[in-house]
Amino acid sequence: MALTSSRSELSNLQTNKTKRLYRLPSRFYGYQLFVLIALAVVFTWLSRDEALDRWITGFWYDAATQSFPLQKDHLLDLLNHRLAKYIAIALGAVALLYGAYKRNARLVTAALLMGVGALVVGILKSVSHHSCPWDLVEYGGKAMSYPLFSSVPADSGPGRCFPGGHASSGFMVMGLFFAFWRERPRLAWCFVALGVVLGLAMGYGQVMRGAHFFSHNLWAGWWVWFSQVVVYGLISTRFAKE
């Protein structure tokens, strides 16, 4: 009898130490739906004629040489294209391993959501007909550009440049929101802010190199957050026990 009681107490202790998944309130999803729709409208409007993209990209394009001077800049490539990406990936890996070690289902799920966000952007990018700025006729290349949702021209080039894949490595940090919202909501929103800052900064580094338009990065952030919210909703509905 005493042995059974001890096992029961140990089980309760382990359960208390385990960070279980939780369900977010319905109002959270309603608010996110509103925000995502609003952002989609704004981003679509900004992408309607590529004027904003061309204006921003113009700062980094040298018409005299018909090239992007920073395209092969070693320092920019090292700090932004490599180091920043590796740090973001390492953060996700640490969250996954530490969460598994501590039996923290919230942290493990958040780490997986980081991967989901980047994966969704990668899939969309792989089937996109939009080519990168450095491949376009306007910037010394041979491919034709076209606005978002317009018909694809025959000579659209190699494509696979929308949304911004590199920016998604920064935006995916937003996934850590779901690990902390229940007990530390302020920290959770800080991770969202950090992900947005990293995504925009890493994405802009690619704009400087001629690898992406600015709108490519905005849409990358949209798709990362959309996929993370949807997947967490599905997972928590299935596995959260409250």
Tab-separated table of C-alpha atoms in Angstrom:
chain	number	residue	atom	x	y	z
A	1	MET	CA	0.000	0.000	0.000
A	2	ALA	CA	2.824	2.363	0.928
A	3	LEU	CA	4.636	1.496	-2.306
A	4	THR	CA	1.528	2.309	-4.342
A	5	SER	CA	1.159	5.618	-2.531
A	6	SER	CA	4.798	6.517	-3.211
A	7	ARG	CA	4.413	5.763	-6.898
A	8	SER	CA	1.294	7.926	-7.024
A	9	GLU	CA	3.104	10.838	-5.396
A	10	LEU	CA	6.038	10.447	-7.806
A	11	SER	CA	3.654	10.441	-10.740
A	12	ASN	CA	1.997	13.609	-9.503
A	13	LEU	CA	5.385	15.250	-8.996
A	14	GLN	CA	6.480	14.394	-12.534
A	15	THR	CA	3.196	15.667	-13.931
A	16	ASN	CA	3.609	18.955	-12.121
A	17	LYS	CA	7.118	19.369	-13.470
A	18	THR	CA	6.039	18.641	-17.021
A	19	LYS	CA	5.087	21.712	-19.054
A	20	ARG	CA	2.009	20.505	-20.862
A	21	LEU	CA	0.440	22.073	-23.909
A	22	TYR	CA	-2.381	24.515	-23.372
A	23	ARG	CA	-5.137	25.874	-25.552
A	24	LEU	CA	-5.172	29.510	-26.486
A	25	PRO	CA	-8.508	31.326	-26.029
A	26	SER	CA	-10.834	31.706	-28.999
A	27	ARG	CA	-10.446	35.478	-28.896
A	28	PHE	CA	-6.731	35.050	-29.633
A	29	TYR	CA	-7.479	33.277	-32.910
A	30	GLY	CA	-10.160	35.817	-33.759
A	31	TYR	CA	-7.702	38.644	-33.224
A	32	GLN	CA	-4.993	36.907	-35.250
A	33	LEU	CA	-7.447	36.289	-38.085
A	34	PHE	CA	-8.262	39.992	-38.174
A	35	VAL	CA	-4.586	41.003	-38.082
A	36	LEU	CA	-3.565	38.501	-40.764
A	37	ILE	CA	-6.355	39.583	-43.105
A	38	ALA	CA	-5.502	43.248	-42.559
A	39	LEU	CA	-1.808	42.622	-43.218
A	40	ALA	CA	-2.607	40.575	-46.321
A	41	VAL	CA	-4.624	43.499	-47.700
A	42	VAL	CA	-1.824	45.967	-46.930
A	43	PHE	CA	0.903	43.732	-48.367
A	44	THR	CA	-1.149	43.077	-51.504
A	45	TRP	CA	-1.622	46.806	-51.983
A	46	LEU	CA	2.097	47.452	-51.512
A	47	SER	CA	2.881	44.716	-54.052
A	48	ARG	CA	0.339	45.871	-56.621
A	49	ASP	CA	2.800	47.540	-59.023
A	50	GLU	CA	6.203	46.817	-57.408
A	51	ALA	CA	6.822	50.570	-57.063
A	52	LEU	CA	7.873	50.328	-53.419
A	53	ASP	CA	10.100	47.337	-54.116
A	54	ARG	CA	11.849	49.077	-56.985
A	55	TRP	CA	12.316	52.274	-55.007
A	56	ILE	CA	13.975	50.440	-52.109
A	57	THR	CA	16.055	48.184	-54.361
A	58	GLY	CA	17.207	51.216	-56.331
A	59	PHE	CA	19.317	52.359	-53.404
A	60	TRP	CA	21.503	49.261	-53.768
A	61	TYR	CA	21.714	48.946	-57.548
A	62	ASP	CA	24.483	50.545	-59.593
A	63	ALA	CA	23.065	51.422	-63.003
A	64	ALA	CA	26.529	52.205	-64.378
A	65	THR	CA	27.784	48.665	-63.878
A	66	GLN	CA	24.310	47.086	-64.048
A	67	SER	CA	24.976	45.150	-60.882
A	68	PHE	CA	24.462	45.085	-57.134
A	69	PRO	CA	27.810	46.088	-55.562
A	70	LEU	CA	27.015	44.176	-52.368
A	71	GLN	CA	25.913	40.980	-54.109
A	72	LYS	CA	29.202	39.258	-53.331
A	73	ASP	CA	30.233	41.314	-50.316
A	74	HIS	CA	31.983	38.861	-47.999
A	75	LEU	CA	31.170	40.670	-44.737
A	76	LEU	CA	27.461	41.010	-45.525
A	77	ASP	CA	27.349	37.397	-46.630
A	78	LEU	CA	29.096	36.255	-43.454
A	79	LEU	CA	27.121	38.299	-40.930
A	80	ASN	CA	23.670	38.280	-42.494
A	81	HIS	CA	23.411	35.355	-44.848
A	82	ARG	CA	25.338	32.832	-42.799
A	83	LEU	CA	25.892	33.793	-39.167
A	84	ALA	CA	22.422	35.221	-38.510
A	85	LYS	CA	20.775	32.182	-40.085
A	86	TYR	CA	22.904	29.741	-38.128
A	87	ILE	CA	22.133	31.529	-34.851
A	88	ALA	CA	18.389	31.347	-35.521
A	89	ILE	CA	18.615	27.660	-36.401
A	90	ALA	CA	20.759	26.984	-33.324
A	91	LEU	CA	18.159	28.715	-31.155
A	92	GLY	CA	15.495	26.374	-32.484
A	93	ALA	CA	17.715	23.331	-31.963
A	94	VAL	CA	18.534	24.332	-28.383
A	95	ALA	CA	14.854	24.907	-27.639
A	96	LEU	CA	14.010	21.468	-29.026
A	97	LEU	CA	16.744	19.599	-27.151
A	98	TYR	CA	16.283	21.459	-23.874
A	99	GLY	CA	12.525	21.057	-24.096
A	100	ALA	CA	12.857	17.326	-24.673
A	101	TYR	CA	15.317	17.001	-21.777
A	102	LYS	CA	13.031	18.912	-19.409
A	103	ARG	CA	9.904	17.199	-20.742
A	104	ASN	CA	8.576	20.613	-21.681
A	105	ALA	CA	5.980	19.946	-24.362
A	106	ARG	CA	5.439	23.666	-24.856
A	107	LEU	CA	9.065	24.346	-25.693
A	108	VAL	CA	9.318	21.292	-27.942
A	109	THR	CA	6.192	22.352	-29.814
A	110	ALA	CA	7.459	25.916	-30.158
A	111	ALA	CA	10.744	24.646	-31.598
A	112	LEU	CA	8.869	22.492	-34.090
A	113	LEU	CA	6.718	25.479	-35.034
A	114	MET	CA	9.889	27.384	-35.859
A	115	GLY	CA	10.708	24.670	-38.364
A	116	VAL	CA	7.158	24.628	-39.712
A	117	GLY	CA	7.253	28.340	-40.479
A	118	ALA	CA	10.488	28.101	-42.429
A	119	LEU	CA	9.304	24.922	-44.173
A	120	VAL	CA	6.086	26.511	-45.429
A	121	VAL	CA	7.992	29.465	-46.869
A	122	GLY	CA	10.506	27.090	-48.452
A	123	ILE	CA	7.738	25.106	-50.155
A	124	LEU	CA	6.025	28.234	-51.476
A	125	LYS	CA	9.341	29.594	-52.700
A	126	SER	CA	10.177	26.354	-54.534
A	127	VAL	CA	7.060	26.623	-56.720
A	128	SER	CA	7.158	30.395	-57.250
A	129	HIS	CA	7.665	31.873	-60.733
A	130	HIS	CA	8.922	35.189	-59.341
A	131	SER	CA	12.635	35.626	-60.026
A	132	CYS	CA	15.085	37.475	-57.798
A	133	PRO	CA	15.978	41.104	-58.613
A	134	TRP	CA	19.488	40.215	-59.796
A	135	ASP	CA	17.908	37.946	-62.448
A	136	LEU	CA	15.576	40.637	-63.814
A	137	VAL	CA	16.095	42.668	-66.989
A	138	GLU	CA	15.819	45.911	-65.037
A	139	TYR	CA	18.850	44.944	-62.980
A	140	GLY	CA	21.138	43.449	-65.585
A	141	GLY	CA	19.503	40.022	-65.854
A	142	LYS	CA	17.295	38.377	-68.475
A	143	ALA	CA	14.067	37.534	-66.639
A	144	MET	CA	10.838	39.526	-66.720
A	145	SER	CA	9.204	40.651	-63.503
A	146	TYR	CA	5.482	40.798	-62.821
A	147	PRO	CA	3.336	42.055	-59.930
A	148	LEU	CA	1.872	39.697	-57.374
A	149	PHE	CA	-1.249	37.825	-58.580
A	150	SER	CA	-0.617	38.901	-62.193
A	151	SER	CA	-0.283	36.431	-65.057
A	152	VAL	CA	3.126	34.794	-65.347
A	153	PRO	CA	5.132	35.962	-68.392
A	154	ALA	CA	6.727	33.346	-70.620
A	155	ASP	CA	10.225	34.572	-69.798
A	156	SER	CA	9.809	34.862	-66.029
A	157	GLY	CA	13.244	33.352	-65.493
A	158	PRO	CA	14.402	30.818	-62.897
A	159	GLY	CA	11.815	31.880	-60.313
A	160	ARG	CA	11.914	30.409	-56.802
A	161	CYS	CA	12.326	33.796	-55.127
A	162	PHE	CA	8.999	34.472	-53.382
A	163	PRO	CA	8.489	34.622	-50.415
A	164	GLY	CA	11.885	35.442	-48.893
A	165	GLY	CA	13.441	32.217	-47.660
A	166	HIS	CA	16.306	33.792	-45.749
A	167	ALA	CA	14.000	36.192	-43.913
A	168	SER	CA	11.927	33.233	-42.724
A	169	SER	CA	14.926	32.078	-40.662
A	170	GLY	CA	14.501	35.215	-38.582
A	171	PHE	CA	10.712	35.287	-38.566
A	172	MET	CA	10.549	31.691	-37.350
A	173	VAL	CA	11.706	32.876	-33.892
A	174	MET	CA	8.111	34.073	-33.431
A	175	GLY	CA	7.241	30.431	-32.792
A	176	LEU	CA	8.710	30.687	-29.276
A	177	PHE	CA	5.659	32.777	-28.408
A	178	PHE	CA	3.659	29.598	-27.925
A	179	ALA	CA	6.028	28.260	-25.273
A	180	PHE	CA	5.578	31.184	-22.906
A	181	TRP	CA	2.177	32.796	-23.446
A	182	ARG	CA	0.438	30.982	-20.589
A	183	GLU	CA	2.867	31.887	-17.785
A	184	ARG	CA	4.940	34.760	-19.185
A	185	PRO	CA	2.874	36.572	-21.828
A	186	ARG	CA	5.146	39.600	-21.935
A	187	LEU	CA	8.134	37.401	-22.747
A	188	ALA	CA	6.040	35.601	-25.346
A	189	TRP	CA	5.272	38.836	-27.174
A	190	CYS	CA	8.928	39.833	-26.885
A	191	PHE	CA	9.798	36.744	-28.930
A	192	VAL	CA	7.264	37.832	-31.556
A	193	ALA	CA	8.894	41.263	-31.681
A	194	LEU	CA	12.351	39.680	-31.841
A	195	GLY	CA	11.270	37.443	-34.703
A	196	VAL	CA	9.864	40.400	-36.637
A	197	VAL	CA	13.035	42.445	-36.130
A	198	LEU	CA	15.292	39.540	-37.111
A	199	GLY	CA	13.190	38.663	-40.133
A	200	LEU	CA	13.093	42.218	-41.443
A	201	ALA	CA	16.802	42.777	-40.767
A	202	MET	CA	17.891	39.510	-42.363
A	203	GLY	CA	15.525	40.090	-45.250
A	204	TYR	CA	16.794	43.609	-45.833
A	205	GLY	CA	20.326	42.272	-46.004
A	206	GLN	CA	19.147	40.219	-48.953
A	207	VAL	CA	17.549	43.296	-50.509
A	208	MET	CA	20.947	44.994	-50.318
A	209	ARG	CA	22.479	42.089	-52.243
A	210	GLY	CA	19.754	42.096	-54.901
A	211	ALA	CA	18.510	38.692	-53.774
A	212	HIS	CA	14.964	39.749	-52.841
A	213	PHE	CA	12.462	42.552	-53.049
A	214	PHE	CA	11.280	44.055	-49.771
A	215	SER	CA	7.743	42.713	-50.230
A	216	HIS	CA	9.132	39.182	-50.474
A	217	ASN	CA	10.201	39.501	-46.849
A	218	LEU	CA	6.905	40.977	-45.676
A	219	TRP	CA	5.072	38.006	-47.126
A	220	ALA	CA	7.603	35.613	-45.607
A	221	GLY	CA	6.749	36.953	-42.158
A	222	TRP	CA	3.031	36.665	-42.927
A	223	TRP	CA	3.280	33.038	-43.987
A	224	VAL	CA	5.492	32.079	-41.044
A	225	TRP	CA	3.101	33.511	-38.453
A	226	PHE	CA	0.008	32.209	-40.257
A	227	SER	CA	1.389	28.666	-40.380
A	228	GLN	CA	2.526	28.765	-36.751
A	229	VAL	CA	-0.853	29.964	-35.478
A	230	VAL	CA	-2.770	27.400	-37.530
A	231	VAL	CA	-0.532	24.456	-36.664
A	232	TYR	CA	-0.468	25.306	-32.960
A	233	GLY	CA	-4.252	25.538	-32.964
A	234	LEU	CA	-4.514	22.081	-34.517
A	235	ILE	CA	-1.920	20.518	-32.203
A	236	SER	CA	-3.291	22.044	-29.011
A	237	THR	CA	-6.839	21.051	-29.900
A	238	ARG	CA	-5.699	17.463	-30.333
A	239	PHE	CA	-3.216	17.068	-27.480
A	240	ALA	CA	-3.802	19.760	-24.842
A	241	LYS	CA	-5.558	18.413	-21.752
A	242	GLU	CA	-7.074	21.030	-19.483
